[in-house]
């Protein structure tokens, strides 16, 4: 296999993976890393009035 063909196959695999949408479990875990309880809370903070501190308020 020549280098050009190998590079083309690698790029196709990378592009395919970039187009893959992560599942909800992955999104929830990523949200935890940035201080939110779940993906929905993170989205609310990005697109609304909520912020990460609402996750830590005593009930």
Coordinates of N, CA, C and O in Angstrom, one line a residue, residues 11-55:
X11 N -7.4 9.5 6.8 CA -8.3 10.8 6.8 C -9.8 10.4 6.7 O -10.6 11.0 7.4
X12 N -10.1 9.4 5.9 CA -11.5 9.0 5.9 C -12.0 8.5 7.2 O -13.1 8.8 7.6
X13 N -11.1 7.7 7.9 CA -11.5 7.2 9.2 C -11.7 8.3 10.2 O -12.6 8.3 11.0
X14 N -10.8 9.3 10.2 CA -10.8 10.5 11.1 C -12.1 11.3 10.8 O -12.8 11.6 11.8
X15 N -12.4 11.6 9.6 CA -13.6 12.3 9.2 C -14.8 11.6 9.7 O -15.8 12.2 10.2
X16 N -14.9 10.3 9.5 CA -16.0 9.5 9.9 C -16.2 9.6 11.4 O -17.4 9.8 11.9
X17 N -15.2 9.5 12.2 CA -15.2 9.6 13.6 C -15.7 11.0 14.1 O -16.4 11.1 15.1
X18 N -15.2 12.0 13.4 CA -15.6 13.4 13.8 C -17.1 13.6 13.6 O -17.7 14.5 14.3
X19 N -17.7 13.0 12.6 CA -19.1 13.1 12.3 C -20.0 12.3 13.3 O -21.2 12.5 13.3
X20 N -19.3 11.4 14.0 CA -20.1 10.5 15.0 C -20.5 11.4 16.2 O -19.7 12.0 16.8
X21 N -21.8 11.3 16.5 CA -22.3 12.1 17.6 C -22.2 11.2 18.9 O -22.6 10.1 18.9
X22 N -21.6 11.8 20.0 CA -21.4 11.0 21.2 C -22.8 10.7 21.8 O -23.7 11.4 21.7
X23 N -22.8 9.6 22.5 CA -24.1 9.2 23.2 C -24.3 10.0 24.5 O -23.4 10.7 24.9
X24 N -25.5 9.9 25.0 CA -25.9 10.7 26.2 C -25.0 10.4 27.4 O -24.6 11.3 28.1
X25 N -24.6 9.1 27.6 CA -23.7 8.8 28.7 C -22.4 9.5 28.6 O -21.8 10.0 29.6
X26 N -21.8 9.6 27.4 CA -20.5 10.3 27.2 C -20.7 11.8 27.5 O -19.9 12.4 28.1
X27 N -21.8 12.4 27.0 CA -22.1 13.8 27.2 C -22.2 14.1 28.7 O -21.8 15.1 29.2
X28 N -22.9 13.2 29.4 CA -23.1 13.4 30.9 C -21.7 13.4 31.6 O -21.5 14.2 32.4
X29 N -20.9 12.5 31.2 CA -19.5 12.4 31.8 C -18.7 13.6 31.5 O -18.0 14.1 32.4
X30 N -18.8 14.1 30.3 CA -18.0 15.3 29.9 C -18.5 16.5 30.7 O -17.8 17.4 31.1
X31 N -19.8 16.6 30.9 CA -20.4 17.7 31.7 C -20.0 17.7 33.1 O -19.7 18.7 33.7
X32 N -19.8 16.5 33.7 CA -19.3 16.4 35.0 C -17.9 17.0 35.1 O -17.6 17.6 36.1
X33 N -17.1 16.8 34.1 CA -15.7 17.3 34.1 C -15.7 18.9 34.2 O -14.7 19.4 34.7
X34 N -16.7 19.5 33.7 CA -16.7 21.0 33.7 C -17.7 21.5 34.8 O -18.0 22.7 34.8
X35 N -18.1 20.6 35.7 CA -18.8 21.1 36.9 C -20.3 21.1 36.9 O -21.0 21.7 37.7
X36 N -20.9 20.3 36.0 CA -22.3 20.2 35.9 C -22.7 18.8 36.2 O -22.0 17.8 35.9
X37 N -24.0 18.6 36.6 CA -24.4 17.3 37.0 C -24.7 16.4 35.8 O -24.6 15.2 35.9
X38 N -25.2 17.0 34.7 CA -25.5 16.2 33.5 C -25.5 17.1 32.3 O -25.3 18.3 32.4
X39 N -25.7 16.5 31.1 CA -25.7 17.2 29.9 C -26.7 18.3 29.8 O -26.5 19.4 29.3
X40 N -27.9 18.0 30.3 CA -29.0 18.9 30.3 C -28.7 20.2 31.1 O -29.0 21.3 30.7
X41 N -28.1 20.0 32.3 CA -27.7 21.2 33.1 C -26.6 22.0 32.4 O -26.7 23.3 32.4
X42 N -25.7 21.4 31.7 CA -24.7 22.1 31.0 C -25.3 22.9 29.8 O -25.0 24.0 29.6
X43 N -26.2 22.3 29.1 CA -26.9 22.9 28.0 C -27.7 24.1 28.5 O -27.7 25.2 27.9
X44 N -28.4 24.0 29.7 CA -29.1 25.1 30.3 C -28.2 26.3 30.6 O -28.6 27.4 30.4
X45 N -27.0 26.0 31.1 CA -26.1 27.0 31.4 C -25.5 27.7 30.1 O -25.4 28.9 30.1
X46 N -25.4 26.9 29.1 CA -24.9 27.5 27.8 C -25.9 28.4 27.1 O -25.6 29.4 26.5
X47 N -27.2 27.9 27.2 CA -28.2 28.6 26.4 C -29.3 29.3 27.3 O -30.3 29.7 26.8
X48 N -29.0 29.4 28.6 CA -30.1 30.0 29.4 C -29.4 30.7 30.6 O -28.3 31.2 30.5
X49 N -30.2 30.8 31.7 CA -29.7 31.6 32.8 C -29.0 30.8 33.9 O -28.5 31.3 34.9
X50 N -29.0 29.5 33.8 CA -28.4 28.6 34.9 C -26.9 28.7 34.8 O -26.3 29.0 33.7
X51 N -26.3 28.4 35.9 CA -24.8 28.2 35.9 C -24.5 27.0 36.8 O -25.3 26.4 37.4
X52 N -23.2 26.7 36.9 CA -22.8 25.5 37.6 C -23.1 25.6 39.1 O -23.2 24.6 39.7
X53 N -23.2 26.8 39.6 CA -23.4 26.9 41.1 C -24.8 26.3 41.5 O -25.0 25.9 42.6
X54 N -25.7 26.3 40.6 CA -27.0 25.7 40.9 C -27.0 24.2 41.2 O -27.8 23.7 41.9
X55 N -25.9 23.6 40.7 CA -25.7 22.1 41.0 C -25.3 21.9 42.4 O -25.4 20.7 42.9

